[in-house]
PDB file of C-alpha atoms in Angstrom:
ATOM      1  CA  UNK A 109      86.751-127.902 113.561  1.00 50.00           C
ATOM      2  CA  UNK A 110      84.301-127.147 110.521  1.00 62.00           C
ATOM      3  CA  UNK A 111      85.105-131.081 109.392  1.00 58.00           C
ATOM      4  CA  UNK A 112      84.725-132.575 112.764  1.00 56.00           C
ATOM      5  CA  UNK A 113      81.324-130.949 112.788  1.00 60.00           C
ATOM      6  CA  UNK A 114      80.210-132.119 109.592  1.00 59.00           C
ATOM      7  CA  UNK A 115      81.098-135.666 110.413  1.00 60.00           C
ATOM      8  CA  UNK A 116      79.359-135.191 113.287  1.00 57.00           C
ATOM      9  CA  UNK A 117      76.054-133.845 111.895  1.00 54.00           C
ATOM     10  CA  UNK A 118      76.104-136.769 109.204  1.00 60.00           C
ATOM     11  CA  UNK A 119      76.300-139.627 111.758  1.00 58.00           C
ATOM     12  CA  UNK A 120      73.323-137.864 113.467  1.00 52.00           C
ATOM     13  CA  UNK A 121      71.505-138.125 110.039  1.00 57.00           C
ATOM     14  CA  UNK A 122      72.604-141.647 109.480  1.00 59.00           C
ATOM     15  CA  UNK A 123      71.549-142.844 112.994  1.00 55.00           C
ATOM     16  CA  UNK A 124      67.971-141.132 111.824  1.00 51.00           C
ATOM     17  CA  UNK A 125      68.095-142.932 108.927  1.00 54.00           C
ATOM     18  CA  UNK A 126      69.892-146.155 109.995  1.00 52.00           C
ATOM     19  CA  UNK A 127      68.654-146.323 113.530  1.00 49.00           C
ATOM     20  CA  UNK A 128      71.995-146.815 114.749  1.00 40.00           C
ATOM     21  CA  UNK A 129      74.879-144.616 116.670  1.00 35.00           C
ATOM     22  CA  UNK A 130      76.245-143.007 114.144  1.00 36.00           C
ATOM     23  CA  UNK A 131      79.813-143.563 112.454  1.00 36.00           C
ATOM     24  CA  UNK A 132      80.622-145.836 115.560  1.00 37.00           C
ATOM     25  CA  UNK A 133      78.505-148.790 114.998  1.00 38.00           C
ATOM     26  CA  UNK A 134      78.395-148.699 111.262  1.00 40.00           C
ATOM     27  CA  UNK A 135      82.269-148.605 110.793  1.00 45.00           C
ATOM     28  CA  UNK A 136      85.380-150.276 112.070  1.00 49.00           C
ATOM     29  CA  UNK A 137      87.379-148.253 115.250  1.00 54.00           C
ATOM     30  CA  UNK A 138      89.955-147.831 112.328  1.00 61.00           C
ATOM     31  CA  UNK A 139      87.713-145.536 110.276  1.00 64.00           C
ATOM     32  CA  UNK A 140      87.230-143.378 113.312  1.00 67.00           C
ATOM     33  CA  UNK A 141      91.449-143.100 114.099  1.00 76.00           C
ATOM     34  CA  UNK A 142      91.074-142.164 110.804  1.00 78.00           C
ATOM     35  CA  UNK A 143      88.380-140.171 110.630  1.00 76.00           C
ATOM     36  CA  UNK A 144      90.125-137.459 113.826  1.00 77.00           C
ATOM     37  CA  UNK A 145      93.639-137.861 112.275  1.00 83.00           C
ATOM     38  CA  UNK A 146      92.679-136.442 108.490  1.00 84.00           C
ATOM     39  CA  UNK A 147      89.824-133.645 110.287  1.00 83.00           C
ATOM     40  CA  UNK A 148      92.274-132.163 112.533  1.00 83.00           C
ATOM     41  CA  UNK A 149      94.612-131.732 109.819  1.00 84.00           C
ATOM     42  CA  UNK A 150      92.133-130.763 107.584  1.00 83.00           C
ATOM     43  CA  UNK A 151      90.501-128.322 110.165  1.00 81.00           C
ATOM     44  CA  UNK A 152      94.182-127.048 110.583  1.00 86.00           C
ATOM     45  CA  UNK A 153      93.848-125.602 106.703  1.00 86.00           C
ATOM     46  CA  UNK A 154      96.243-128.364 105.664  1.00 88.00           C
ATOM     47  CA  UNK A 155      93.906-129.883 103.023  1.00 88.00           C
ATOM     48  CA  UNK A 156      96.364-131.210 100.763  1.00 91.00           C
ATOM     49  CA  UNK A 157      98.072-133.058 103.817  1.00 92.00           C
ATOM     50  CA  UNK A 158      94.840-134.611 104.802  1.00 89.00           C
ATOM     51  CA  UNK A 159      94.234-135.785 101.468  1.00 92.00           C
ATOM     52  CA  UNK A 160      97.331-137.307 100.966  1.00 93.00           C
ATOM     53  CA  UNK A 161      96.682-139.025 104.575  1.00 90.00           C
ATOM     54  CA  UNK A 162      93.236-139.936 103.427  1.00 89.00           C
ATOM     55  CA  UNK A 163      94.499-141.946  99.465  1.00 93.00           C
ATOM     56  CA  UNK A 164      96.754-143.299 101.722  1.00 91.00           C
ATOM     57  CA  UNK A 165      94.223-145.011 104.587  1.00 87.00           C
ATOM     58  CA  UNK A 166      92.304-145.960 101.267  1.00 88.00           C
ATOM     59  CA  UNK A 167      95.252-148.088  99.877  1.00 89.00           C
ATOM     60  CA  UNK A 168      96.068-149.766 103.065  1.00 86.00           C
ATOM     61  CA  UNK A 169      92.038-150.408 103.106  1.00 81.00           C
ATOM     62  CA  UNK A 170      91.069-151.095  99.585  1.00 82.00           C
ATOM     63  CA  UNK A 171      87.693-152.365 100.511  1.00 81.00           C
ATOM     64  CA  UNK A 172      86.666-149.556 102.485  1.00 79.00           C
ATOM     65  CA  UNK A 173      83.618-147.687 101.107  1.00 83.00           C
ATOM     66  CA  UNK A 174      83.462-145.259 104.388  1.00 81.00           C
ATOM     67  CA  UNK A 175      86.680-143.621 103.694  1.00 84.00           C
ATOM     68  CA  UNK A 176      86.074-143.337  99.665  1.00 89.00           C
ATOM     69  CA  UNK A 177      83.072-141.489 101.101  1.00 87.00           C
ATOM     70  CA  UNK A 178      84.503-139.798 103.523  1.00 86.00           C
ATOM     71  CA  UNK A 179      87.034-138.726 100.591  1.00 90.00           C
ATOM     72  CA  UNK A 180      84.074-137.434  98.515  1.00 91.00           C
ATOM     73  CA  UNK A 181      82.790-135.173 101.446  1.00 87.00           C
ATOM     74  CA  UNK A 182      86.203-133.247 101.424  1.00 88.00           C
ATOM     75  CA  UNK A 183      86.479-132.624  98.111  1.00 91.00           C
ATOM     76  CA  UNK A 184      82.770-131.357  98.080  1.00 88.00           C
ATOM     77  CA  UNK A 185      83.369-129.599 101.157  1.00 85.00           C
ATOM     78  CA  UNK A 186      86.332-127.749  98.893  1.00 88.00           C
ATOM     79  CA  UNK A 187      84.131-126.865  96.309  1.00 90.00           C
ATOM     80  CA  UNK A 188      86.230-129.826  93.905  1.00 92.00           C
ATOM     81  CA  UNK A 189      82.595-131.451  92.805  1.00 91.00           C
ATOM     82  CA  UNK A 190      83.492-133.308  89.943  1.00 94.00           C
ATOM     83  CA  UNK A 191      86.352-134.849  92.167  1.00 95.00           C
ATOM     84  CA  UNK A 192      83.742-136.069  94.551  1.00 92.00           C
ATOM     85  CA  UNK A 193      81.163-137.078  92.610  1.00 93.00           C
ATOM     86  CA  UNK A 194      83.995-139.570  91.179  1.00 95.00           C
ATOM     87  CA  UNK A 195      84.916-140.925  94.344  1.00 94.00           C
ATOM     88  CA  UNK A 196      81.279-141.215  95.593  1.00 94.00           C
ATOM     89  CA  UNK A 197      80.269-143.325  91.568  1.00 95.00           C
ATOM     90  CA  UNK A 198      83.348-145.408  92.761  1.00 94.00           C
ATOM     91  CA  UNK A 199      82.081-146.408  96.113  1.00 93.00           C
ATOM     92  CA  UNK A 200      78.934-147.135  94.515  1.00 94.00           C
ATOM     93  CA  UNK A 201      80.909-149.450  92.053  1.00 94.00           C
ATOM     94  CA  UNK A 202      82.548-150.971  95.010  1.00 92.00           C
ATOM     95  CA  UNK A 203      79.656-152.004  96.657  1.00 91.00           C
ATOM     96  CA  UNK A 204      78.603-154.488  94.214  1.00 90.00           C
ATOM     97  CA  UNK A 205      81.659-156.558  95.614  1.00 90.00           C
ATOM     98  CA  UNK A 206      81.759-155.101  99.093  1.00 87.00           C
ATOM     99  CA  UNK A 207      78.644-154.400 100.520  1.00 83.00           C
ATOM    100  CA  UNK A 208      77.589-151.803 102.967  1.00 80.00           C
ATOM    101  CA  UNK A 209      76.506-153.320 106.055  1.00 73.00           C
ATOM    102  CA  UNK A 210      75.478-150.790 109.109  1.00 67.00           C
ATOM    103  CA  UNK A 211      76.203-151.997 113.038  1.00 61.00           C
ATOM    104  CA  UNK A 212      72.808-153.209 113.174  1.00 64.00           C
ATOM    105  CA  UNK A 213      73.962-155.867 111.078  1.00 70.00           C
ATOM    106  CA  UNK A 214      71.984-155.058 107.661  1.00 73.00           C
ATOM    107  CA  UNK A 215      72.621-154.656 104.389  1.00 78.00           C
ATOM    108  CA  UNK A 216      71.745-150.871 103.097  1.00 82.00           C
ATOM    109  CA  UNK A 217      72.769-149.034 100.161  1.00 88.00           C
ATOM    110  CA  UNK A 218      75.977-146.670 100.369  1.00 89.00           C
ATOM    111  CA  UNK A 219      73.848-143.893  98.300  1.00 92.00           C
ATOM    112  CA  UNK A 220      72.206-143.323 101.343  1.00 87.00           C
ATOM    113  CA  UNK A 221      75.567-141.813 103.520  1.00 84.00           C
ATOM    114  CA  UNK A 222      76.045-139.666  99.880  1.00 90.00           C
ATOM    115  CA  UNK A 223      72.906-138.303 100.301  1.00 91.00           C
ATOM    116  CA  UNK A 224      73.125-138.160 103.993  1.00 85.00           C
ATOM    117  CA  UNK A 225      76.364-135.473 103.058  1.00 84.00           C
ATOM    118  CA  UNK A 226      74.573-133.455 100.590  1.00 88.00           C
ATOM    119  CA  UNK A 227      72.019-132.796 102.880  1.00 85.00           C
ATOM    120  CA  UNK A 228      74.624-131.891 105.761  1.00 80.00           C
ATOM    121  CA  UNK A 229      75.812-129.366 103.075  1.00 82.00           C
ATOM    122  CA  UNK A 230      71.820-128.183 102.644  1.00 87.00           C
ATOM    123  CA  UNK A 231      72.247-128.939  99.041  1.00 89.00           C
ATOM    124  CA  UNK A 232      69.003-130.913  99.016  1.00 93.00           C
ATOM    125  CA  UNK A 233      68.501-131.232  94.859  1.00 96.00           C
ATOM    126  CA  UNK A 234      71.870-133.378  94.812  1.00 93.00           C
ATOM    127  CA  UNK A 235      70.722-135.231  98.346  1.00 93.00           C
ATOM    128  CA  UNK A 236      67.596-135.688  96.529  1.00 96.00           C
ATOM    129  CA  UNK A 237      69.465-136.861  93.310  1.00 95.00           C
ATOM    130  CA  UNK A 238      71.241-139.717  95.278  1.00 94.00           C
ATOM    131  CA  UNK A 239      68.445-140.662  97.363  1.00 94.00           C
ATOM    132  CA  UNK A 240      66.499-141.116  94.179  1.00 96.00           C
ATOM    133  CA  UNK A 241      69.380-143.871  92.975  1.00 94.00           C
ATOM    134  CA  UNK A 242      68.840-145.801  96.188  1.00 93.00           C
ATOM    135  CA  UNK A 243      68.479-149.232  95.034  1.00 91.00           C
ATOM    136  CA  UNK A 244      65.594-151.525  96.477  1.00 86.00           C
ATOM    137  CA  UNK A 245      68.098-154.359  96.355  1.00 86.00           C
ATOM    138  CA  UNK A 246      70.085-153.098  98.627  1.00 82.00           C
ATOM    139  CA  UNK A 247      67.118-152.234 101.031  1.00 81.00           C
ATOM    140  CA  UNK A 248      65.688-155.422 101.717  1.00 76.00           C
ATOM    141  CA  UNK A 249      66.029-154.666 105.332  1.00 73.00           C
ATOM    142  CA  UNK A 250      64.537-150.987 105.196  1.00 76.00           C
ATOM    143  CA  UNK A 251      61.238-151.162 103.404  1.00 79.00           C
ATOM    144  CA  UNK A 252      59.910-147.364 102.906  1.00 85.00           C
ATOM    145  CA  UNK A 253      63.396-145.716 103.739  1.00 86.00           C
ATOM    146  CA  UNK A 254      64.117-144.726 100.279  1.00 89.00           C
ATOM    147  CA  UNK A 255      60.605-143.279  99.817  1.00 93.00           C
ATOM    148  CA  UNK A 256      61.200-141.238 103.311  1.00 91.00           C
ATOM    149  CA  UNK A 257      64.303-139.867 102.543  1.00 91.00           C
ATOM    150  CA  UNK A 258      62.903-138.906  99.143  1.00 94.00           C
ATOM    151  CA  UNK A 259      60.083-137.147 101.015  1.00 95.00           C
ATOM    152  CA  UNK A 260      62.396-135.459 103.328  1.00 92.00           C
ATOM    153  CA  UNK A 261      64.704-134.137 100.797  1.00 94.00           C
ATOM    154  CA  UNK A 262      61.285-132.770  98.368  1.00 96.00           C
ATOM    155  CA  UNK A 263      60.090-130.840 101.550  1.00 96.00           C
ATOM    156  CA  UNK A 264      63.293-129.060 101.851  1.00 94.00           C
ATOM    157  CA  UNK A 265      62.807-127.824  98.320  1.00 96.00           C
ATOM    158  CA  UNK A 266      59.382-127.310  99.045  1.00 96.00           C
ATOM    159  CA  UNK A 267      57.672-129.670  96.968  1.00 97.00           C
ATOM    160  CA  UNK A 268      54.919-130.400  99.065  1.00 96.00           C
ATOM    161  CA  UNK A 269      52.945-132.467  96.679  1.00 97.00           C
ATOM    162  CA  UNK A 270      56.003-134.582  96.135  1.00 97.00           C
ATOM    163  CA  UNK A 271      56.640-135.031  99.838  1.00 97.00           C
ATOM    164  CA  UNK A 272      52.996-136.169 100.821  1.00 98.00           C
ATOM    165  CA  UNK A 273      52.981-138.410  97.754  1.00 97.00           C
ATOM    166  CA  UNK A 274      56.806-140.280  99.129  1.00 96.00           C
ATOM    167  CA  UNK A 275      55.342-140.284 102.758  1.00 96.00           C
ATOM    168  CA  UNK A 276      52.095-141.997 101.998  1.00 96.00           C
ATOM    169  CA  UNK A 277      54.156-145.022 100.801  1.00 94.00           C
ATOM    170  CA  UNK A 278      57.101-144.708 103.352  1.00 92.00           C
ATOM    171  CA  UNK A 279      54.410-144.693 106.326  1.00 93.00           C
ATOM    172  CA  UNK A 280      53.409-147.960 106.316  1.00 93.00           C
ATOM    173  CA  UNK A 281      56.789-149.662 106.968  1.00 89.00           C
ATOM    174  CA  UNK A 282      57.960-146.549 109.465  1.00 88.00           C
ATOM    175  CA  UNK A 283      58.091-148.138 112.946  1.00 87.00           C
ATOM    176  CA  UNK A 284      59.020-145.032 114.496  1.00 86.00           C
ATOM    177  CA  UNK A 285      56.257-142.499 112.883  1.00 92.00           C
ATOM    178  CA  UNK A 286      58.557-139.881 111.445  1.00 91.00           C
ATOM    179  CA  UNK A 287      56.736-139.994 108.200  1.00 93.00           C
ATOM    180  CA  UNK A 288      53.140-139.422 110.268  1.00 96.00           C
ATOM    181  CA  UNK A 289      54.796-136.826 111.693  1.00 95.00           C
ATOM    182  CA  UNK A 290      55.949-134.869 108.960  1.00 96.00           C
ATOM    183  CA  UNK A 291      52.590-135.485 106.399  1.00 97.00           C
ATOM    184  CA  UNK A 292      50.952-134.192 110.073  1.00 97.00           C
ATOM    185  CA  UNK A 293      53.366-131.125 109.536  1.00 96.00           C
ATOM    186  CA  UNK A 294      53.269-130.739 106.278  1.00 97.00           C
ATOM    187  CA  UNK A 295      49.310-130.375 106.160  1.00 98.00           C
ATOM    188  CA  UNK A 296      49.266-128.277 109.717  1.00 96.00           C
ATOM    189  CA  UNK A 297      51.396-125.662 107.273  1.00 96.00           C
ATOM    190  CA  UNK A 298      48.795-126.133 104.565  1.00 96.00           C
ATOM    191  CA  UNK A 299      46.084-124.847 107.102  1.00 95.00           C
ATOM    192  CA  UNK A 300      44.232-128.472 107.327  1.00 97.00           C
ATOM    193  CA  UNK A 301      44.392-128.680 110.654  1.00 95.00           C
ATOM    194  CA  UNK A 302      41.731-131.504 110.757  1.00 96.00           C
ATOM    195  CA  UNK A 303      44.042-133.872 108.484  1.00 97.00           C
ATOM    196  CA  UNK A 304      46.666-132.439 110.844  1.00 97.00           C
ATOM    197  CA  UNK A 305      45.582-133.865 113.197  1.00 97.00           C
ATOM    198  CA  UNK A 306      44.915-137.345 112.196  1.00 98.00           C
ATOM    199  CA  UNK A 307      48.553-137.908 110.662  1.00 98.00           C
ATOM    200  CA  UNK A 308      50.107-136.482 114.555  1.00 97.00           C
ATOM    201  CA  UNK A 309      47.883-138.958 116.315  1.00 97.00           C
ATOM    202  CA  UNK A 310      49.043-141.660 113.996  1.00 97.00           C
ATOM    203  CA  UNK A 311      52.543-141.091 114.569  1.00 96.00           C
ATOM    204  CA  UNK A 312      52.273-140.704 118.225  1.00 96.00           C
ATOM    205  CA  UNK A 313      50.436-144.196 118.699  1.00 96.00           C
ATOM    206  CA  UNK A 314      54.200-145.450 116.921  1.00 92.00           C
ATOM    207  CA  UNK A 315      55.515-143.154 120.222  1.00 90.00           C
ATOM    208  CA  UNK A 316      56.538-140.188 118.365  1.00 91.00           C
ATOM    209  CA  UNK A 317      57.307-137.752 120.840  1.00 90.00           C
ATOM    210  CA  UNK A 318      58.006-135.104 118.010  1.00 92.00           C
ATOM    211  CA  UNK A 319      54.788-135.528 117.236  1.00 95.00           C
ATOM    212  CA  UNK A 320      53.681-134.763 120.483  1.00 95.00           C
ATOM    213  CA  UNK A 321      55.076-131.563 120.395  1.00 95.00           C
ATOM    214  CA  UNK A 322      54.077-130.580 116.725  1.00 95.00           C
ATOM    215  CA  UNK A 323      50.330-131.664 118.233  1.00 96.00           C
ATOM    216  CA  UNK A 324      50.719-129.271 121.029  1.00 95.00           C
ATOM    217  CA  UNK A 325      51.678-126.598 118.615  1.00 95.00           C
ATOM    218  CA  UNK A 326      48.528-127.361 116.446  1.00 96.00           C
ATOM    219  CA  UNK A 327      46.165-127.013 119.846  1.00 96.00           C
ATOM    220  CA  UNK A 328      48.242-123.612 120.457  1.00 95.00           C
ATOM    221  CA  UNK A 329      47.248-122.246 117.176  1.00 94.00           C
ATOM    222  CA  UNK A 330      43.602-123.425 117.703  1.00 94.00           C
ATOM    223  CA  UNK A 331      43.664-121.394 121.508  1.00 95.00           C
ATOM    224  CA  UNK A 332      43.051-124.974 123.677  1.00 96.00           C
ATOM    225  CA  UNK A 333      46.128-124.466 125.481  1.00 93.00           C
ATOM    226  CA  UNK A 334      44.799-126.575 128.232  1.00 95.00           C
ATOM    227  CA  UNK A 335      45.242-129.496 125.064  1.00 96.00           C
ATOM    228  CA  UNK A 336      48.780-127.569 123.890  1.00 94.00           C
ATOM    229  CA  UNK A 337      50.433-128.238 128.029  1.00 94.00           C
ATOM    230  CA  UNK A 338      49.080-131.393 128.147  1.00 95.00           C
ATOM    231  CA  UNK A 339      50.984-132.792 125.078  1.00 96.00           C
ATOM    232  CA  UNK A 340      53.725-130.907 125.675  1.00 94.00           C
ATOM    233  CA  UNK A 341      54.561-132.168 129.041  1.00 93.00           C
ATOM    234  CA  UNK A 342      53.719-135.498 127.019  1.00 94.00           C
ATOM    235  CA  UNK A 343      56.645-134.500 124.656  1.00 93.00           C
ATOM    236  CA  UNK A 344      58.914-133.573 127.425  1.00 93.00           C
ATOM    237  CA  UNK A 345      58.322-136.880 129.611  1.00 92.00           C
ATOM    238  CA  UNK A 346      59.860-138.710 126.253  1.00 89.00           C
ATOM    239  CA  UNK A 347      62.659-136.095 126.022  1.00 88.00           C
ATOM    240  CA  UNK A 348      63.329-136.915 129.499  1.00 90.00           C
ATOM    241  CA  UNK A 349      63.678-140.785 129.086  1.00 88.00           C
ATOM    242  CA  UNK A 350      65.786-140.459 125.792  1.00 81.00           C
ATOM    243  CA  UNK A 351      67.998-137.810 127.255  1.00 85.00           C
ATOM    244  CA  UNK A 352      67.386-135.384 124.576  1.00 82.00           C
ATOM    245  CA  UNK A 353      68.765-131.915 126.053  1.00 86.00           C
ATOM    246  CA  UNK A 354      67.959-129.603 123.201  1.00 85.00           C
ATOM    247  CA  UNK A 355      64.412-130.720 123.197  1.00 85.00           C
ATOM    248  CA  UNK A 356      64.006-130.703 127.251  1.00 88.00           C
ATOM    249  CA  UNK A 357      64.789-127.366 127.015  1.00 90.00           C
ATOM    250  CA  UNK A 358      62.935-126.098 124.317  1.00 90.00           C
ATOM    251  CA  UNK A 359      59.598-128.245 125.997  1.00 90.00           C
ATOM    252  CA  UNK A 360      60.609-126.295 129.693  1.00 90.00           C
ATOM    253  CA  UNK A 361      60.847-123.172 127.709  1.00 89.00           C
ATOM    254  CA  UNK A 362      57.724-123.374 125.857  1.00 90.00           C
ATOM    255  CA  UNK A 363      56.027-124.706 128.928  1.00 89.00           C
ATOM    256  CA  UNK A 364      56.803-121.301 130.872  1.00 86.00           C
ATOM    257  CA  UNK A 365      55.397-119.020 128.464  1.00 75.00           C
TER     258      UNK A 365
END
């Protein structure tokens, strides 16, 4: 279920991005009927079928700019890209008369879920490409978002200099210290460990427990691992109370040794 999984992987990136639960709370129960019926066909090797499903969902549900989207994704995912870059410029073109509003009841721009897919598909110059297109008008409700996921998608590519230069504006609006956390990264990678340092404590007083963990790492490297356990049991207290199973048990396993 290669589709399935996709969709899957881009609702995790959109509740990063969005702060929401994925797909669920940012489109109608419809979209996700629709959503299983055209993957499992799709995941079958009946694209054609699922396509044919899909135009048809998007007829019944003109004003739908999930399920142009979602359209877009398959044809990427088929290698068609000139076919989905149409159907992603027309969902952008839609938007100006339906906008794209996300279960937390704001107003964001589509470009966002495009570049959401392109980085599902690791092809981060295109993610970057859309990201960069984000309009600010749209955003109103996510000061520094646009400058994060700009960051994000220049540290894939590994343009540092970009990425620190993105994160030092998306920062100050990011209430959850992800972009703290990754400038903290990006410079414990550099080998300035002391700036490090600084940008890990800063996200962690936002209660990044990430940043926990990337702190304990740092104190590893530096041989206090008296420092390293203590803010890694720090990390896995968090992973704990958010239920995060992958991260419990990479904490328990780094914890061990």
């Amino acid at each position: 279920c290669k589709m399935k999984k996709r969709l899957i992987f881009v609702a995790i990136l959109v509740n990063l991005i969005l702060g929401v639960q994925g797909f669920s709370q940012i489109t109608s129960k419809d979209f996700d009927k629709i959503m299983d019926k055209v993957s499992k066909e799709y995941d079958k090797g009946n694209n054609q079928k699922a396509l044919s499903m899909l135009k048809e969902d998007i007829l019944k549900n003109p004003s739908n700019l999930e399920l142009k989207v979602f359209l877009g994704m398959m044809y990427e995912d088929m290698g068609k890209n000139n076919e989905a870059e149409k159907e992603f410029n027309e969902a952008v073109e839609m938007q100006k008369k339906y906008p794209f509003i996300a279960g937390d009841g704001k107003k964001y721009d589509i470009k966002l879920m495009i570049g959401s897919i392109y980085m599902s598909a690791k092809e981060y110059e295109k993610a970057l490409k859309w990201f960069k297109k984000v309009d600010d008008k749209y955003m109103q409700d996510a000061a520094g978002l646009k400058e994060y996921m700009i960051s994000t998608s220049n540290y894939a590519l590994g343009n540092t200099e970009e990425a620190k230069k993105y994160l030092l504006k998306s920062y100050i609006s990011d209430k959850k210290g992800d972009s703290e956390d990754l400038l903290g990264r990006i410079y414990d990678e550099e080998g300035n460990q002391k700036e490090a340092l600084k940008w890990y404590l800063k996200a962690i007083k936002k209660g990044n427990s990430d940043a926990q963990a990337d702190l304990g790492l740092l104190y590893t490297a530096l041989g206090d691992n008296r420092k390293a356990l203590q803010w890694f049991r720090k990390s896995l207290e968090e992973a704990k109370k958010e239920k995060d199973t992958e991260a419990i048990k990479e904490l328990q396993d780094i914890i061990k040794n």
